[in-house]
Coordinates of C-alpha atoms in Angstrom, one line a residue:
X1 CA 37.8 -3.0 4.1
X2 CA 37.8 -4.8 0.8
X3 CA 41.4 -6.5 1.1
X4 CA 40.3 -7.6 4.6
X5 CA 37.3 -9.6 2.4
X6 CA 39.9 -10.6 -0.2
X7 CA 42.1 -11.6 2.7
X8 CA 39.6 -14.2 4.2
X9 CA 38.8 -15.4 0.6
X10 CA 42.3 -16.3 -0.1
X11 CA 42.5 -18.0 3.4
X12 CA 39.2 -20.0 3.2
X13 CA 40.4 -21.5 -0.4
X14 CA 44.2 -22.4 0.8
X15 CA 42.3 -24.1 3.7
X16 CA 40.1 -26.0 1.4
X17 CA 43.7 -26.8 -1.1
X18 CA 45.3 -28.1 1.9
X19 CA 42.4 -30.4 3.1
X20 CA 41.9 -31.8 -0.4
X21 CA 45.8 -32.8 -0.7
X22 CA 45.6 -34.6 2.9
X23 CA 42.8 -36.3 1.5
X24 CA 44.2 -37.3 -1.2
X25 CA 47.6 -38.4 0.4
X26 CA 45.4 -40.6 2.6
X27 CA 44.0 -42.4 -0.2
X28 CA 47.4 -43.1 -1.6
X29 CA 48.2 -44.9 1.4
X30 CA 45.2 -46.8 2.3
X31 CA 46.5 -50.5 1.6
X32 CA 45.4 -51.6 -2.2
X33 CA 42.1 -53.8 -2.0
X34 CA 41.8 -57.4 -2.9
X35 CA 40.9 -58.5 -6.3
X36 CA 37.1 -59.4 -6.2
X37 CA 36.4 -62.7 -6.4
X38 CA 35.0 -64.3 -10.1
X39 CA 31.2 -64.9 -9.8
X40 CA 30.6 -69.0 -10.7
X41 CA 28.7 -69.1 -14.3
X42 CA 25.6 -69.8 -14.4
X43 CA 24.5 -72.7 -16.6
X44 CA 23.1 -72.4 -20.2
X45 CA 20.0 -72.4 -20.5
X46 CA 18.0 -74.3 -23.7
X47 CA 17.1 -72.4 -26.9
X48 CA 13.6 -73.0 -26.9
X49 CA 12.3 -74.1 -30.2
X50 CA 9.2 -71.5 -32.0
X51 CA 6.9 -72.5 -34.4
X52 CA 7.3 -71.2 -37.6
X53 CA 5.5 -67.0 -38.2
X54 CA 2.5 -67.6 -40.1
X55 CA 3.3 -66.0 -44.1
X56 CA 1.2 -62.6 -45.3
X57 CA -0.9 -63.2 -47.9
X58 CA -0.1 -61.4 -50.9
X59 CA -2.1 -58.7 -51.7
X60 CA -3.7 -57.8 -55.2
X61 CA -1.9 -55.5 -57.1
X62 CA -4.6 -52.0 -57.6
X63 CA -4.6 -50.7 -61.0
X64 CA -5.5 -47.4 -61.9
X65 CA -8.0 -46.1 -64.7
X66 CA -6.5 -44.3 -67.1
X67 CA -7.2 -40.2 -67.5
X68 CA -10.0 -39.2 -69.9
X69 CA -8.5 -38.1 -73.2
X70 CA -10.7 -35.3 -73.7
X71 CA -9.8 -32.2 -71.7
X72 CA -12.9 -31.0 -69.5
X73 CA -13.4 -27.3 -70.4
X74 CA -12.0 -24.6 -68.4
X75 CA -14.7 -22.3 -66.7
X76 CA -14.5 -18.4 -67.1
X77 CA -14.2 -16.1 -64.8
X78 CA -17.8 -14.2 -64.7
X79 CA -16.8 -10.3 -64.9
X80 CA -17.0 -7.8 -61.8
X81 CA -20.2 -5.5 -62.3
X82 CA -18.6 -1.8 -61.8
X83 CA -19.3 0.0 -58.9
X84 CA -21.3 3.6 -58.8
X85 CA -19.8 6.4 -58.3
X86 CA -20.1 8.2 -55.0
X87 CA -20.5 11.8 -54.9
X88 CA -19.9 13.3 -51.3
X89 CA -21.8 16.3 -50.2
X90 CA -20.0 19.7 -50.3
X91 CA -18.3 20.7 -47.0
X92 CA -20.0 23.6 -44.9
X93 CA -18.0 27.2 -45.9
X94 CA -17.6 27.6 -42.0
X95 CA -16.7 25.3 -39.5
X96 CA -17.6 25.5 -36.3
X97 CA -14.9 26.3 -33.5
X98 CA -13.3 24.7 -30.9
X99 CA -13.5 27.0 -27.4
X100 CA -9.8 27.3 -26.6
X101 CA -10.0 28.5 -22.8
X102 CA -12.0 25.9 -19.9
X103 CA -15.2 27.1 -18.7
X104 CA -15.2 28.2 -14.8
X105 CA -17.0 26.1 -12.5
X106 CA -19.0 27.9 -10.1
X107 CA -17.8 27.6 -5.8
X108 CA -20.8 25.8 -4.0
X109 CA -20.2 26.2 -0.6
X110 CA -20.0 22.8 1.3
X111 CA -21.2 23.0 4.7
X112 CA -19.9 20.1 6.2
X113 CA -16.1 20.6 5.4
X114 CA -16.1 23.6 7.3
X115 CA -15.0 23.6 10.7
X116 CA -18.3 24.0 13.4
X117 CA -18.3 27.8 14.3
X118 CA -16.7 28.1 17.6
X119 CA -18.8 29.3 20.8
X120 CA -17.9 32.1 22.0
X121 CA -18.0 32.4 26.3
X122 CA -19.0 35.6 27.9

């Protein structure tokens, strides 16, 4: 089954080879076209003339105070007040334990998922 797919693949692209070549032979012989004509040049136009740009004003140059010779003191660091120690009570001698099997859950009898009785004919 798979060569009769391979078979028709190989067929369908030969078919499209073959089409592309006649097209391309009939584009070799399709007579050559004419030159295209030269489009008439249009006339120059003026330069138009534009005032002059107005000029930036030059700006003041900024001067910068000079740093303070004088250091400013460096602040210190106020210290971290120590903490209290915490004393955790003592653990119980006994722990309590953990029930290892699951508790039974008691039948209630439900009524209305039981089929009707049936009646019984004489």
């Amino acid at each position: 089954m798979a060569s009769y797919s391979y078979t028709c693949m190989v067929l369908a692209l030969s078919m499209m080879c073959i089409e592309v070549s006649l097209a391309a032979r009939q584009l070799l012989q399709v007579p050559a076209v004419p030159a295209v004509p030269t489009l008439p040049t249009t006339p120059g136009l003026p330069k138009p003339t534009l005032p002059p740009l107005p000029t930036v004003p030059s700006l003041p140059k900024p001067t910068i105070p000079p740093l303070p010779a004088t250091q400013l003191p460096i602040p210190t660091i106020p210290s971290i007040p120590t903490v209290p120690k915490v004393t955790l009570p003592p653990l119980p001698a006994q722990f309590p334990t953990i029930p290892t099997t699951i508790p039974t859950i008691p039948s209630i009898p439900f009524p209305f998922l039981s089929p009707p009785p049936s009646k019984a004919s004489p």
